[in-house]
mmCIF file of C-alpha atoms in Angstrom:
data_model
loop_
_atom_site.group_PDB
_atom_site.id
_atom_site.type_symbol
_atom_site.label_atom_id
_atom_site.label_comp_id
_atom_site.label_asym_id
_atom_site.label_seq_id
_atom_site.Cartn_x
_atom_site.Cartn_y
_atom_site.Cartn_z
ATOM 1 C CA MET A 1 -44.432 -27.950 62.144
ATOM 2 C CA SER A 2 -40.853 -26.792 61.666
ATOM 3 C CA ILE A 3 -38.455 -28.881 59.615
ATOM 4 C CA ASN A 4 -34.872 -28.107 58.684
ATOM 5 C CA GLY A 5 -32.680 -28.699 55.647
ATOM 6 C CA PRO A 6 -31.190 -32.053 56.708
ATOM 7 C CA GLN A 7 -34.674 -33.375 57.458
ATOM 8 C CA LEU A 8 -35.913 -32.268 54.057
ATOM 9 C CA SER A 9 -32.870 -33.888 52.432
ATOM 10 C CA GLY A 10 -33.897 -37.071 54.226
ATOM 11 C CA LEU A 11 -37.413 -36.841 52.841
ATOM 12 C CA VAL A 12 -36.047 -36.462 49.300
ATOM 13 C CA SER A 13 -33.643 -39.353 49.859
ATOM 14 C CA GLY A 14 -36.622 -41.456 50.915
ATOM 15 C CA VAL A 15 -38.310 -41.122 47.518
ATOM 16 C CA VAL A 16 -35.255 -42.048 45.438
ATOM 17 C CA PRO A 17 -35.844 -45.517 43.978
ATOM 18 C CA PRO A 18 -33.097 -48.049 44.704
ATOM 19 C CA LEU A 19 -30.938 -49.203 41.851
ATOM 20 C CA THR A 20 -31.663 -52.824 41.017
ATOM 21 C CA TYR A 21 -30.641 -55.202 38.252
ATOM 22 C CA ALA A 22 -34.264 -56.343 38.003
ATOM 23 C CA ALA A 23 -35.489 -52.939 36.747
ATOM 24 C CA HIS A 24 -36.423 -52.319 33.135
ATOM 25 C CA LYS A 25 -35.979 -49.246 30.952
ATOM 26 C CA GLY A 26 -38.566 -46.593 31.735
ATOM 27 C CA GLN A 27 -39.326 -47.507 35.343
ATOM 28 C CA ALA A 28 -37.157 -44.733 36.774
ATOM 29 C CA GLY A 29 -38.898 -42.067 34.725
ATOM 30 C CA ARG A 30 -40.022 -41.114 31.242
ATOM 31 C CA ILE A 31 -39.879 -37.334 31.190
ATOM 32 C CA GLY A 32 -41.226 -35.000 28.510
ATOM 33 C CA ILE A 33 -40.103 -31.425 27.850
ATOM 34 C CA MET A 34 -42.243 -29.149 25.697
ATOM 35 C CA GLY A 35 -39.877 -26.426 24.542
ATOM 36 C CA GLY A 36 -37.210 -25.456 22.077
ATOM 37 C CA SER A 37 -37.564 -22.900 19.288
ATOM 38 C CA LEU A 38 -35.447 -21.151 16.653
ATOM 39 C CA GLU A 39 -34.023 -18.765 19.240
ATOM 40 C CA TYR A 40 -33.745 -21.104 22.224
ATOM 41 C CA THR A 41 -32.361 -24.622 22.025
ATOM 42 C CA GLY A 42 -30.245 -24.752 25.182
ATOM 43 C CA ALA A 43 -33.121 -24.567 27.676
ATOM 44 C CA PRO A 44 -34.839 -27.882 26.849
ATOM 45 C CA TYR A 45 -31.419 -29.530 26.567
ATOM 46 C CA PHE A 46 -30.468 -28.461 30.095
ATOM 47 C CA ALA A 47 -33.795 -29.681 31.497
ATOM 48 C CA ALA A 48 -33.604 -33.027 29.696
ATOM 49 C CA MET A 49 -29.971 -33.749 30.535
ATOM 50 C CA THR A 50 -30.510 -32.890 34.186
ATOM 51 C CA ALA A 51 -33.386 -35.383 34.300
ATOM 52 C CA LEU A 52 -31.140 -38.061 32.808
ATOM 53 C CA ARG A 53 -28.193 -37.248 35.094
ATOM 54 C CA ILE A 54 -30.444 -37.587 38.148
ATOM 55 C CA GLY A 55 -31.596 -41.000 37.021
ATOM 56 C CA ALA A 56 -34.546 -40.740 34.641
ATOM 57 C CA ASP A 57 -34.399 -43.395 31.935
ATOM 58 C CA LEU A 58 -35.800 -41.501 28.935
ATOM 59 C CA THR A 59 -36.384 -37.879 27.976
ATOM 60 C CA HIS A 60 -38.556 -36.676 25.119
ATOM 61 C CA ILE A 61 -38.303 -33.111 23.803
ATOM 62 C CA PHE A 62 -41.281 -31.736 21.867
ATOM 63 C CA CYS A 63 -39.945 -28.739 19.960
ATOM 64 C CA HIS A 64 -40.188 -26.574 16.845
ATOM 65 C CA ARG A 65 -38.607 -27.930 13.679
ATOM 66 C CA ASP A 66 -35.881 -25.264 13.755
ATOM 67 C CA ALA A 67 -34.708 -26.568 17.130
ATOM 68 C CA ALA A 68 -34.623 -30.264 16.267
ATOM 69 C CA VAL A 69 -31.249 -30.532 14.522
ATOM 70 C CA PRO A 70 -29.346 -28.536 17.171
ATOM 71 C CA LEU A 71 -30.964 -30.579 19.952
ATOM 72 C CA LYS A 72 -30.153 -33.871 18.243
ATOM 73 C CA SER A 73 -26.591 -32.647 17.785
ATOM 74 C CA TYR A 74 -26.155 -31.769 21.457
ATOM 75 C CA SER A 75 -26.595 -35.340 22.661
ATOM 76 C CA PRO A 76 -27.585 -38.751 21.291
ATOM 77 C CA GLU A 77 -29.403 -39.379 24.585
ATOM 78 C CA LEU A 78 -32.302 -37.103 23.653
ATOM 79 C CA ILE A 79 -35.474 -38.251 21.887
ATOM 80 C CA VAL A 80 -36.549 -35.259 19.813
ATOM 81 C CA HIS A 81 -39.985 -34.673 18.304
ATOM 82 C CA PRO A 82 -40.057 -31.622 15.958
ATOM 83 C CA LEU A 83 -43.807 -31.109 15.942
ATOM 84 C CA LEU A 84 -44.815 -27.878 17.677
ATOM 85 C CA ASP A 85 -45.132 -25.911 14.447
ATOM 86 C CA ALA A 86 -46.845 -28.725 12.532
ATOM 87 C CA ASN A 87 -50.344 -28.189 11.168
ATOM 88 C CA ASP A 88 -51.803 -30.513 13.800
ATOM 89 C CA PRO A 89 -49.275 -30.952 16.630
ATOM 90 C CA MET A 90 -51.806 -32.416 19.056
ATOM 91 C CA THR A 91 -52.285 -35.586 17.026
ATOM 92 C CA GLU A 92 -48.750 -36.743 17.781
ATOM 93 C CA MET A 93 -48.684 -35.198 21.252
ATOM 94 C CA GLU A 94 -51.784 -37.205 22.158
ATOM 95 C CA GLU A 95 -49.924 -40.329 21.109
ATOM 96 C CA TRP A 96 -46.963 -39.646 23.413
ATOM 97 C CA LEU A 97 -48.577 -38.137 26.511
ATOM 98 C CA PRO A 98 -49.831 -41.497 27.885
ATOM 99 C CA ARG A 99 -46.249 -42.802 27.825
ATOM 100 C CA LEU A 100 -44.855 -40.026 30.026
ATOM 101 C CA HIS A 101 -44.633 -39.836 33.810
ATOM 102 C CA ALA A 102 -44.037 -36.085 34.021
ATOM 103 C CA LEU A 103 -44.019 -33.176 31.603
ATOM 104 C CA VAL A 104 -42.031 -29.928 31.759
ATOM 105 C CA LEU A 105 -43.707 -27.062 29.919
ATOM 106 C CA GLY A 106 -41.883 -23.922 28.862
ATOM 107 C CA PRO A 107 -38.067 -24.119 28.504
ATOM 108 C CA GLY A 108 -37.167 -22.253 25.308
ATOM 109 C CA LEU A 109 -40.760 -22.568 24.112
ATOM 110 C CA GLY A 110 -41.145 -19.056 22.689
ATOM 111 C CA ARG A 111 -44.298 -16.960 22.768
ATOM 112 C CA ARG A 112 -45.780 -17.301 19.300
ATOM 113 C CA PRO A 113 -49.609 -17.361 19.278
ATOM 114 C CA GLN A 114 -49.705 -20.773 17.570
ATOM 115 C CA THR A 115 -47.343 -22.188 20.185
ATOM 116 C CA PHE A 116 -49.425 -20.817 23.044
ATOM 117 C CA ALA A 117 -52.582 -22.255 21.474
ATOM 118 C CA THR A 118 -50.908 -25.673 21.388
ATOM 119 C CA LEU A 119 -49.720 -25.211 24.969
ATOM 120 C CA GLY A 120 -53.298 -24.669 26.120
ATOM 121 C CA HIS A 121 -54.398 -27.904 24.446
ATOM 122 C CA VAL A 122 -51.458 -29.811 25.942
ATOM 123 C CA ILE A 123 -52.293 -28.596 29.446
ATOM 124 C CA GLU A 124 -55.891 -29.750 29.083
ATOM 125 C CA ALA A 125 -54.828 -33.139 27.689
ATOM 126 C CA ALA A 126 -52.260 -33.566 30.470
ATOM 127 C CA LYS A 127 -54.857 -32.737 33.120
ATOM 128 C CA ASP A 128 -57.228 -35.325 31.674
ATOM 129 C CA ARG A 129 -54.499 -37.931 32.280
ATOM 130 C CA GLN A 130 -53.514 -36.545 35.692
ATOM 131 C CA LEU A 131 -49.997 -36.098 34.342
ATOM 132 C CA LEU A 132 -47.445 -34.492 36.649
ATOM 133 C CA LEU A 133 -46.596 -31.010 35.340
ATOM 134 C CA ILE A 134 -43.707 -28.580 35.814
ATOM 135 C CA ILE A 135 -44.503 -25.081 34.536
ATOM 136 C CA ASP A 136 -41.523 -22.830 33.776
ATOM 137 C CA ALA A 137 -40.230 -20.016 31.564
ATOM 138 C CA ASP A 138 -42.517 -19.105 28.640
ATOM 139 C CA ALA A 139 -45.289 -21.362 29.956
ATOM 140 C CA LEU A 140 -45.402 -19.112 33.039
ATOM 141 C CA PHE A 141 -45.845 -16.121 30.735
ATOM 142 C CA TYR A 142 -48.768 -17.952 29.133
ATOM 143 C CA LEU A 143 -50.384 -18.355 32.546
ATOM 144 C CA ASN A 144 -50.495 -14.597 33.093
ATOM 145 C CA GLU A 145 -53.609 -14.460 30.921
ATOM 146 C CA ASN A 146 -54.651 -18.110 31.174
ATOM 147 C CA TYR A 147 -54.058 -19.057 34.812
ATOM 148 C CA ASP A 148 -57.549 -20.521 35.064
ATOM 149 C CA THR A 149 -56.340 -23.475 32.948
ATOM 150 C CA LEU A 150 -54.407 -24.713 36.015
ATOM 151 C CA GLN A 151 -56.926 -23.716 38.676
ATOM 152 C CA GLY A 152 -57.082 -26.451 41.305
ATOM 153 C CA TYR A 153 -54.674 -28.799 39.517
ATOM 154 C CA ALA A 154 -52.656 -30.145 42.452
ATOM 155 C CA ASN A 155 -50.290 -32.121 40.205
ATOM 156 C CA ALA A 156 -48.627 -28.924 38.933
ATOM 157 C CA ILE A 157 -45.437 -27.289 40.196
ATOM 158 C CA LEU A 158 -44.717 -23.733 39.040
ATOM 159 C CA THR A 159 -41.066 -22.625 39.130
ATOM 160 C CA PRO A 160 -40.947 -18.833 38.611
ATOM 161 C CA ASN A 161 -38.105 -16.508 39.471
ATOM 162 C CA LYS A 162 -39.085 -13.335 41.308
ATOM 163 C CA VAL A 163 -39.720 -11.339 38.131
ATOM 164 C CA GLU A 164 -41.955 -14.080 36.728
ATOM 165 C CA PHE A 165 -43.706 -14.462 40.064
ATOM 166 C CA ALA A 166 -44.420 -10.732 40.299
ATOM 167 C CA ARG A 167 -46.181 -10.936 36.925
ATOM 168 C CA LEU A 168 -48.236 -13.899 38.115
ATOM 169 C CA TYR A 169 -49.146 -12.115 41.334
ATOM 170 C CA ARG A 170 -50.396 -9.053 39.456
ATOM 171 C CA ALA A 171 -52.456 -11.252 37.116
ATOM 172 C CA ILE A 172 -53.939 -13.574 39.739
ATOM 173 C CA MET A 173 -54.225 -11.416 42.850
ATOM 174 C CA LYS A 174 -55.039 -8.205 40.937
ATOM 175 C CA GLY A 175 -52.617 -6.218 43.071
ATOM 176 C CA GLU A 176 -49.386 -4.299 42.595
ATOM 177 C CA MET A 177 -46.194 -6.282 42.955
ATOM 178 C CA LYS A 178 -42.554 -5.691 42.043
ATOM 179 C CA ALA A 179 -39.886 -8.367 42.010
ATOM 180 C CA GLU A 180 -38.032 -6.830 44.933
ATOM 181 C CA GLN A 181 -41.236 -6.891 47.006
ATOM 182 C CA VAL A 182 -41.873 -10.629 46.715
ATOM 183 C CA ALA A 183 -42.073 -12.274 50.140
ATOM 184 C CA PRO A 184 -42.875 -15.848 51.273
ATOM 185 C CA GLU A 185 -46.454 -14.911 52.219
ATOM 186 C CA HIS A 186 -47.076 -13.700 48.655
ATOM 187 C CA VAL A 187 -45.904 -17.024 47.236
ATOM 188 C CA GLN A 188 -48.236 -18.850 49.588
ATOM 189 C CA GLN A 189 -51.168 -16.606 48.669
ATOM 190 C CA VAL A 190 -50.830 -17.370 44.964
ATOM 191 C CA ALA A 191 -50.227 -21.085 45.580
ATOM 192 C CA LYS A 192 -53.426 -21.262 47.624
ATOM 193 C CA LYS A 193 -55.391 -19.223 45.105
ATOM 194 C CA LEU A 194 -54.383 -21.493 42.228
ATOM 195 C CA GLY A 195 -54.325 -24.746 44.201
ATOM 196 C CA VAL A 196 -50.836 -25.656 42.958
ATOM 197 C CA THR A 197 -47.307 -25.860 44.326
ATOM 198 C CA ILE A 198 -44.999 -22.913 43.649
ATOM 199 C CA ALA A 199 -41.219 -22.889 43.968
ATOM 200 C CA CYS A 200 -40.193 -19.236 43.731
ATOM 201 C CA LYS A 201 -36.489 -18.947 42.942
ATOM 202 C CA GLY A 202 -34.374 -16.273 44.586
ATOM 203 C CA ASN A 203 -31.561 -15.670 47.026
ATOM 204 C CA ILE A 204 -33.617 -17.995 49.227
ATOM 205 C CA ASP A 205 -36.013 -20.270 47.356
ATOM 206 C CA VAL A 206 -39.573 -20.354 48.689
ATOM 207 C CA ILE A 207 -41.782 -23.417 48.192
ATOM 208 C CA ALA A 208 -45.497 -23.137 48.995
ATOM 209 C CA SER A 209 -48.470 -25.473 48.672
ATOM 210 C CA GLY A 210 -51.691 -24.923 50.602
ATOM 211 C CA ASP A 211 -50.770 -24.351 54.237
ATOM 212 C CA THR A 212 -47.248 -25.704 53.711
ATOM 213 C CA LEU A 213 -44.371 -23.257 53.369
ATOM 214 C CA VAL A 214 -40.685 -24.217 53.306
ATOM 215 C CA THR A 215 -37.502 -22.499 52.151
ATOM 216 C CA CYS A 216 -34.213 -23.632 50.648
ATOM 217 C CA ASP A 217 -31.074 -21.668 51.485
ATOM 218 C CA ILE A 218 -28.411 -24.232 50.640
ATOM 219 C CA PRO A 219 -25.383 -22.272 49.391
ATOM 220 C CA GLY A 220 -25.381 -21.857 45.631
ATOM 221 C CA SER A 221 -23.345 -19.698 43.290
ATOM 222 C CA PRO A 222 -22.995 -15.928 42.822
ATOM 223 C CA ARG A 223 -22.668 -16.566 39.094
ATOM 224 C CA ARG A 224 -26.083 -16.049 37.521
ATOM 225 C CA CYS A 225 -25.596 -17.589 34.080
ATOM 226 C CA GLY A 226 -28.662 -18.418 32.015
ATOM 227 C CA GLY A 227 -30.011 -21.954 32.121
ATOM 228 C CA GLN A 228 -29.953 -22.689 35.835
ATOM 229 C CA GLY A 229 -33.737 -22.547 36.018
ATOM 230 C CA ASP A 230 -33.906 -25.192 33.305
ATOM 231 C CA VAL A 231 -31.744 -27.464 35.448
ATOM 232 C CA LEU A 232 -34.217 -26.959 38.278
ATOM 233 C CA SER A 233 -37.250 -27.759 36.122
ATOM 234 C CA GLY A 234 -35.705 -30.980 34.823
ATOM 235 C CA ALA A 235 -34.820 -32.036 38.361
ATOM 236 C CA ALA A 236 -38.305 -31.203 39.623
ATOM 237 C CA ALA A 237 -39.924 -33.421 36.990
ATOM 238 C CA VAL A 238 -37.998 -36.530 38.000
ATOM 239 C CA LEU A 239 -38.299 -35.930 41.733
ATOM 240 C CA HIS A 240 -42.020 -35.219 41.380
ATOM 241 C CA TYR A 241 -42.531 -38.588 39.697
ATOM 242 C CA TRP A 242 -40.506 -40.389 42.351
ATOM 243 C CA ALA A 243 -42.173 -38.575 45.264
ATOM 244 C CA PHE A 244 -45.653 -39.055 43.836
ATOM 245 C CA GLY A 245 -45.071 -42.772 43.329
ATOM 246 C CA THR A 246 -43.633 -43.212 46.811
ATOM 247 C CA ALA A 247 -46.580 -41.434 48.423
ATOM 248 C CA ALA A 248 -49.062 -43.520 46.421
ATOM 249 C CA ALA A 249 -47.356 -46.758 47.470
ATOM 250 C CA THR A 250 -47.645 -46.174 51.220
ATOM 251 C CA SER A 251 -50.625 -46.000 53.510
ATOM 252 C CA GLU A 252 -48.872 -43.467 55.729
ATOM 253 C CA LYS A 253 -49.706 -39.816 55.254
ATOM 254 C CA PRO A 254 -46.566 -38.048 53.962
ATOM 255 C CA VAL A 255 -44.967 -35.354 56.118
ATOM 256 C CA TYR A 256 -45.240 -32.942 53.196
ATOM 257 C CA PRO A 257 -47.082 -33.160 49.881
ATOM 258 C CA PRO A 258 -44.994 -34.997 47.255
ATOM 259 C CA ALA A 259 -44.812 -31.850 45.122
ATOM 260 C CA VAL A 260 -43.239 -29.899 48.000
ATOM 261 C CA VAL A 261 -40.626 -32.597 48.599
ATOM 262 C CA ALA A 262 -39.847 -32.657 44.869
ATOM 263 C CA ALA A 263 -39.652 -28.874 44.552
ATOM 264 C CA TRP A 264 -37.380 -28.515 47.579
ATOM 265 C CA GLY A 265 -35.139 -31.287 46.291
ATOM 266 C CA ALA A 266 -34.881 -29.629 42.869
ATOM 267 C CA CYS A 267 -33.976 -26.296 44.455
ATOM 268 C CA ALA A 268 -31.354 -27.900 46.679
ATOM 269 C CA LEU A 269 -29.825 -29.909 43.840
ATOM 270 C CA THR A 270 -29.588 -26.899 41.535
ATOM 271 C CA ARG A 271 -27.913 -24.827 44.237
ATOM 272 C CA ARG A 272 -25.408 -27.558 45.126
ATOM 273 C CA ALA A 273 -24.537 -28.198 41.455
ATOM 274 C CA ALA A 274 -24.055 -24.464 40.910
ATOM 275 C CA ALA A 275 -21.758 -24.236 43.940
ATOM 276 C CA LEU A 276 -19.675 -27.198 42.777
ATOM 277 C CA ALA A 277 -19.344 -25.795 39.260
ATOM 278 C CA PHE A 278 -18.439 -22.350 40.578
ATOM 279 C CA SER A 279 -15.703 -23.821 42.772
ATOM 280 C CA GLN A 280 -14.070 -25.099 39.578
ATOM 281 C CA ARG A 281 -14.847 -22.360 37.050
ATOM 282 C CA GLY A 282 -15.434 -19.203 39.072
ATOM 283 C CA ARG A 283 -16.674 -16.198 37.107
ATOM 284 C CA GLY A 284 -16.651 -18.218 33.895
ATOM 285 C CA THR A 285 -19.121 -20.843 35.173
ATOM 286 C CA LEU A 286 -21.722 -21.957 32.617
ATOM 287 C CA THR A 287 -24.760 -24.163 32.979
ATOM 288 C CA THR A 288 -22.964 -26.804 30.894
ATOM 289 C CA ASP A 289 -20.442 -26.941 33.764
ATOM 290 C CA MET A 290 -23.305 -27.528 36.185
ATOM 291 C CA LEU A 291 -24.479 -30.569 34.229
ATOM 292 C CA LEU A 292 -21.144 -32.241 34.926
ATOM 293 C CA CYS A 293 -21.730 -31.712 38.656
ATOM 294 C CA ILE A 294 -25.297 -33.067 38.854
ATOM 295 C CA SER A 295 -24.323 -36.583 39.906
ATOM 296 C CA GLN A 296 -21.945 -35.382 42.617
ATOM 297 C CA ALA A 297 -24.485 -32.864 43.881
ATOM 298 C CA PHE A 298 -27.205 -35.506 43.990
ATOM 299 C CA SER A 299 -25.045 -37.994 45.900
ATOM 300 C CA SER A 300 -23.848 -35.415 48.408
ATOM 301 C CA LEU A 301 -27.393 -34.268 49.184
ATOM 302 C CA PHE A 302 -29.530 -37.376 48.967
ATOM 303 C CA LEU A 303 -27.109 -40.289 49.433
ATOM 304 C CA GLN A 304 -26.017 -42.654 46.748
ATOM 305 C CA SER A 305 -28.330 -45.538 45.959
ATOM 306 C CA LYS A 306 -26.747 -48.989 46.033
ATOM 307 C CA ALA A 307 -27.300 -51.670 43.441
ATOM 308 C CA LYS A 308 -28.792 -54.889 44.738
#
């Protein structure tokens, strides 16, 4: 079945919960981000703030102690847990995981052995709870040697760029692959092999899940500043929660799997926000500029919800 961009925008619009005065804090999404280290504090911030700007109610960042003060200083909106380099990080993580609707793994996480060991435990604990997962950045690097930890977990969305995808392809498919060789059929092969949804970022984004394959070519920005992938991962987490809940609440079979709708929506939103920011800032566009355009991008793509 062929479906175009406006139709996909309509599908995303259909999962956006209406604004209502009867709602309570947390209903629209409690999103976790596992990331943030001494070197990288911007990545989890971009993911968390995007989630909030889209409409999530709460964001929790689980980070290293060195990242906690900068993250707290960036915004009072963030709930920051400096526990990843604690002696027993899983004790507190186990306490918070049941309270989350979706969890982003990887932004600014770093690749220290202790961190990767904790990441493996978090993935297993999240799977036990059927938690919705977004796998990005350093968590994708972890999967190169540990991809079996996600085998068959349909609640996961992977968001690699072409370089990250080429690494995954070599690890999973045991074949040669360079970033410039990545094609839609390769993305679908890996998605099928792992049993997950993959949104491969590029000049045209490719989203694959099982036999489903869609692309997103909404105009974006020629400015390739760091942090745009973190915007996408934060958006994907919220949209995945909304799409999953909408699909579960209806007896009708969805046109596309909820993860595909969420991934396409995140790709489209990131591209539109980048285009809007670039129209204002040009060559000097930064991801912080994109954050200011999230609300406008969301409304222009998926319609503005009305209070009732």
